[in-house]
PDB file of C-alpha atoms in Angstrom:
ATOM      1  CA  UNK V   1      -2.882 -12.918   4.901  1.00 62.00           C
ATOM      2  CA  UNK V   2       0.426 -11.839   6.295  1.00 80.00           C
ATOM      3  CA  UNK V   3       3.399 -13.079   5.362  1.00 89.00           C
ATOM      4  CA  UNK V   4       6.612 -13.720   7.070  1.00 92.00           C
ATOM      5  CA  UNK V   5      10.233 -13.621   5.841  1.00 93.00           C
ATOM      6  CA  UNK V   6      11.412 -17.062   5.730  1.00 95.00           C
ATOM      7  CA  UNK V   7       8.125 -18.001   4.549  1.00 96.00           C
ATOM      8  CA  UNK V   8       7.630 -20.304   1.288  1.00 97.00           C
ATOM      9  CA  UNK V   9       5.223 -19.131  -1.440  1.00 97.00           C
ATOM     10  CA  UNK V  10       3.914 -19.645  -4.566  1.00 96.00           C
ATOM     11  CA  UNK V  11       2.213 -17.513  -7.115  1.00 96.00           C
ATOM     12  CA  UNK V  12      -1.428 -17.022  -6.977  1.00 95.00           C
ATOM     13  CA  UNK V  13      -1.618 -16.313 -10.949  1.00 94.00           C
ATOM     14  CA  UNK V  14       0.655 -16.377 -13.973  1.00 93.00           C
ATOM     15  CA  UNK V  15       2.747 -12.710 -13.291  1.00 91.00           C
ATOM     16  CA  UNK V  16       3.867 -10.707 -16.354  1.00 90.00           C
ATOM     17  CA  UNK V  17       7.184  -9.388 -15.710  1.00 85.00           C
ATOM     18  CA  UNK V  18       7.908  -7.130 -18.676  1.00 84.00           C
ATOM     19  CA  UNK V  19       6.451  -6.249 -22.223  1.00 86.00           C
ATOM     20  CA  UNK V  20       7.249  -7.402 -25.310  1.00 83.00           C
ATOM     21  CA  UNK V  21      10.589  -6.374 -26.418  1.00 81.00           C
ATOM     22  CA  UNK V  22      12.003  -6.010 -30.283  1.00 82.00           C
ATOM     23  CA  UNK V  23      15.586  -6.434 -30.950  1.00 84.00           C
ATOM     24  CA  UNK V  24      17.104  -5.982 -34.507  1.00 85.00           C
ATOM     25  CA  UNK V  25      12.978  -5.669 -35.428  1.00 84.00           C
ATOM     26  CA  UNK V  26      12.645  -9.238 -34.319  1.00 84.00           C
ATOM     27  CA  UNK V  27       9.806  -9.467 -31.515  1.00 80.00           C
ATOM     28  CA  UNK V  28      11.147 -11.009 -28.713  1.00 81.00           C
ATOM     29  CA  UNK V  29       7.725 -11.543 -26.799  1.00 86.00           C
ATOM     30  CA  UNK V  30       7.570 -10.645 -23.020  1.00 86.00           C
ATOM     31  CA  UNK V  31       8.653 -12.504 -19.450  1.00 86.00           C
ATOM     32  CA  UNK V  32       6.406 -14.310 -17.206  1.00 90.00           C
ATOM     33  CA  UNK V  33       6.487 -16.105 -14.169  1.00 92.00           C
ATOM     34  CA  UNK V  34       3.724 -19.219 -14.174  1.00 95.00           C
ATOM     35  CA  UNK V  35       1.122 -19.568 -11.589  1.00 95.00           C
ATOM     36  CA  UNK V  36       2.579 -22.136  -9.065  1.00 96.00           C
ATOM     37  CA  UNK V  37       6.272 -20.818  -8.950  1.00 96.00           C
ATOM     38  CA  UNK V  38       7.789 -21.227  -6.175  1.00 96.00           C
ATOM     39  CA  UNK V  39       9.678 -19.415  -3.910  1.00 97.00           C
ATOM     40  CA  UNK V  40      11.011 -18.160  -0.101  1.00 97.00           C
ATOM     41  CA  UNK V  41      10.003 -14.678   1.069  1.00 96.00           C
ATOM     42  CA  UNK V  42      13.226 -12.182   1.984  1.00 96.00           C
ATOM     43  CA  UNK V  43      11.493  -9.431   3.264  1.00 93.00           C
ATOM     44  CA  UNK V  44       8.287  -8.010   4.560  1.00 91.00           C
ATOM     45  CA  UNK V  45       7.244  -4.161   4.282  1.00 88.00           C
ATOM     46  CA  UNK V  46       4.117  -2.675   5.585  1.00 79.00           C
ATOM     47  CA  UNK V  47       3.186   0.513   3.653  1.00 65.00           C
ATOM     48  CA  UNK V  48       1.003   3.331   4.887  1.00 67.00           C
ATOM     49  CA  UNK V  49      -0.187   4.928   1.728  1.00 70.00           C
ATOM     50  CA  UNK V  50      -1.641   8.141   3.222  1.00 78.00           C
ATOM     51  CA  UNK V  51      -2.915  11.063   0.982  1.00 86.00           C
ATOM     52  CA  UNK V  52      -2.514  14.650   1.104  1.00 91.00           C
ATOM     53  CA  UNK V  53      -6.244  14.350   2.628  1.00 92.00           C
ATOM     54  CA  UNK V  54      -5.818  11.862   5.148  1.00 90.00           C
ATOM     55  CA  UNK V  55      -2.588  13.544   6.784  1.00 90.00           C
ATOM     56  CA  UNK V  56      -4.445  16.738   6.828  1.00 93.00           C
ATOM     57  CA  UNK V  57      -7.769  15.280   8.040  1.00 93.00           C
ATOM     58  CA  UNK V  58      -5.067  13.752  11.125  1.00 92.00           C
ATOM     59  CA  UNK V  59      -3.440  16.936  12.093  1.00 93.00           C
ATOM     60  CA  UNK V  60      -6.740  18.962  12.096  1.00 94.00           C
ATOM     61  CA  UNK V  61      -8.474  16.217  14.382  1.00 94.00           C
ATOM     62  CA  UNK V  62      -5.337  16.482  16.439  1.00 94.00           C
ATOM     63  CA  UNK V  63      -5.842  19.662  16.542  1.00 93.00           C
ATOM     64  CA  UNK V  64      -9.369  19.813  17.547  1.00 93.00           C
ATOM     65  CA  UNK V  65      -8.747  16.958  20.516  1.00 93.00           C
ATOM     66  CA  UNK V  66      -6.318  19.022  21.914  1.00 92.00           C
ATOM     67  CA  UNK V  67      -7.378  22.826  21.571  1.00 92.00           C
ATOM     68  CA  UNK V  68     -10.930  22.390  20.946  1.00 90.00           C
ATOM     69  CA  UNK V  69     -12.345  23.161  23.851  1.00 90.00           C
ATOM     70  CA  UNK V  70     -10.562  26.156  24.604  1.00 93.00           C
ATOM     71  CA  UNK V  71     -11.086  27.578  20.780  1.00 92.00           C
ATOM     72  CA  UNK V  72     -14.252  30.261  20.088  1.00 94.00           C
ATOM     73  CA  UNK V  73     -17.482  28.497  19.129  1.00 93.00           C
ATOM     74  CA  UNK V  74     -17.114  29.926  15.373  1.00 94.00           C
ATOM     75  CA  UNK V  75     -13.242  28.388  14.977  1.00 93.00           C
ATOM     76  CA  UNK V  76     -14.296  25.258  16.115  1.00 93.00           C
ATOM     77  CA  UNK V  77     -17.387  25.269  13.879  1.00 94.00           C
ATOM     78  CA  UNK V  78     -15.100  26.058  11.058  1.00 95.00           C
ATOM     79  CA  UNK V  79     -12.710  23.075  11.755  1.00 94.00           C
ATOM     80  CA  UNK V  80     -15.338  20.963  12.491  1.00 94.00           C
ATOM     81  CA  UNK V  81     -16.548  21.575   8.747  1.00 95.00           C
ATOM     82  CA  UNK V  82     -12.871  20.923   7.701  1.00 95.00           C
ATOM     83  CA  UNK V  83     -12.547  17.357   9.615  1.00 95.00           C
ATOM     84  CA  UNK V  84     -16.046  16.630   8.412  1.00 95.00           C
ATOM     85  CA  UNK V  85     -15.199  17.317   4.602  1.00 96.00           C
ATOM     86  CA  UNK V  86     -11.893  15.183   4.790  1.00 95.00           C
ATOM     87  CA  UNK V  87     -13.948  12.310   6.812  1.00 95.00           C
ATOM     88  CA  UNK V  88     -14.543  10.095   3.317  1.00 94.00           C
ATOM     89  CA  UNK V  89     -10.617   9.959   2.615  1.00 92.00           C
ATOM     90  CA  UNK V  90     -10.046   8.982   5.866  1.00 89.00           C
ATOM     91  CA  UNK V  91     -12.735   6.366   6.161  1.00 92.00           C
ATOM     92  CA  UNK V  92     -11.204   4.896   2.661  1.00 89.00           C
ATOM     93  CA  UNK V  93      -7.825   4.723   4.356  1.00 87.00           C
ATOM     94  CA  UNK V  94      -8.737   3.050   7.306  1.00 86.00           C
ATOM     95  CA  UNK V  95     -10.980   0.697   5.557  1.00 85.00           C
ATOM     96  CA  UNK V  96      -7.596  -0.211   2.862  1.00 80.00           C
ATOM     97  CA  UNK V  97      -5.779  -0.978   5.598  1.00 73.00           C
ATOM     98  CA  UNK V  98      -2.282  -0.843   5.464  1.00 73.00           C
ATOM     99  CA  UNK V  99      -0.352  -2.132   2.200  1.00 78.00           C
ATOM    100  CA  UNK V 100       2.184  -5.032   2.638  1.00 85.00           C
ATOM    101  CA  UNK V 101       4.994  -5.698  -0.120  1.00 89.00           C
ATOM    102  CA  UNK V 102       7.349  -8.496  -0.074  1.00 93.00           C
ATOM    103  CA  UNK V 103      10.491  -9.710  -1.983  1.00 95.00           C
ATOM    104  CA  UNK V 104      10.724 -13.369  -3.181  1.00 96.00           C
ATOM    105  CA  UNK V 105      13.604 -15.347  -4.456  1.00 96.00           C
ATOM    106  CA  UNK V 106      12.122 -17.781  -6.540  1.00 96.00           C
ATOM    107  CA  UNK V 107      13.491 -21.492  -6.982  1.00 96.00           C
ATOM    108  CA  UNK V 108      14.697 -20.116 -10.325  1.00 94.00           C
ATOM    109  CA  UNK V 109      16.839 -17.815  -9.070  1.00 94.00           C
ATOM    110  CA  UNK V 110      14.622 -14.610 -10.161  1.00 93.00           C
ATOM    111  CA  UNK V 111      13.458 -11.913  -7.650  1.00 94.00           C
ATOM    112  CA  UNK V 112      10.565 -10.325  -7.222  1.00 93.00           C
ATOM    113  CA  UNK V 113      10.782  -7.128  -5.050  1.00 92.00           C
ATOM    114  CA  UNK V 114       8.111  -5.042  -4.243  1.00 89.00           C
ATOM    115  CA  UNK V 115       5.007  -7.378  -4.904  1.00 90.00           C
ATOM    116  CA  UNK V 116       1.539  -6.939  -3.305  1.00 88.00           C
ATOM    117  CA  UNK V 117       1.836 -10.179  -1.178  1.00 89.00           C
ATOM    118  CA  UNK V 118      -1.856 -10.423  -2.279  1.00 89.00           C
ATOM    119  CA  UNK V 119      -0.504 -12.145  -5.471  1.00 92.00           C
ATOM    120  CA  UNK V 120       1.137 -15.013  -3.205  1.00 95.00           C
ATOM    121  CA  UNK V 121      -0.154 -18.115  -1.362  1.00 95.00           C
ATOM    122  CA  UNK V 122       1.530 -19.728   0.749  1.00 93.00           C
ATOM    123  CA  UNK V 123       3.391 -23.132  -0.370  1.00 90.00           C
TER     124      UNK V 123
END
C-alpha cells in the first residue's frame, strides 16, 4: 500500500510510543496510541536502504557492462566472482523493495514522524 499526503489513516495496531518512565520513584507507566486512531498523513518518504554490499555489487556490475568486454579474460573472471559473491545482498534488496515512512497528525493533536506506513490503514 502506498500512501499519499493528504490521505486519512488509522492505526493498524495499538503503537507504543515510549517506555515506562519513573519520576520522584513513582512509575509513571508508558504512552500509547490505540489501534483505530485516527489521523491525516503530512508527508510521504521513500527510503532506499542500500548496504555497503549492494552499492558495491552496483558499481562493479556497472563496471563490468561498460568495460567488460574490452578487459583481459582473467580480470573479468575475477569481477565476475566479485558480482557473483555480492548477488544474495542484492537479490534481498530488490526483493525489500524500497522503504516508505510517513508523518501523521493524529485527531489528537500528536505526531507521528517517521513510521513504517505498514503500521497504517487507510480510514
Amino acid at each position: 500500500m502506498t500512501l499519499q499526503a493528504g490521505q486519512r489513516v488509522a492505526l493498524a495496531a495499538d503503537t507504543r510510543l515510549t517506555d515506562a518512565s519513573e519520576v520522584a520513584g513513582v512509575v509513571l507507566g508508558f504512552l500509547s496510541l490505540a489501534a483505530g486512531t485516527g489521523g491525516t498523513v503530512e508527508q510521504v518518504i521513500g527510503h532506499q536502504d542500500e548496504s555497503e554490499d549492494v552499492r558495491e555489487y552496483e558499481r562493479l556490475k556497472s563496471l563490468l557492462d561498460a568495460f567488460g568486454g574490452a578487459m583481459p579474460p582473467e580480470s573479468k573472471r575475477q569481477l565476475e566472482e566479485k558480482i557473483g559473491a555480492l548477488e544474495p545482498a542484492w537479490t534481498a534488496f530488490q526483493e525489500r523493495g524500497p522503504r516508505v515512512s510517513v508523518r501523521v497528525r493524529f485527531d489528537n493533536g500528536f505526531i507521528l514522524d517517521g513510521a513504517d506506513e505498514s503500521v497504517f490503514v487507510p480510514a
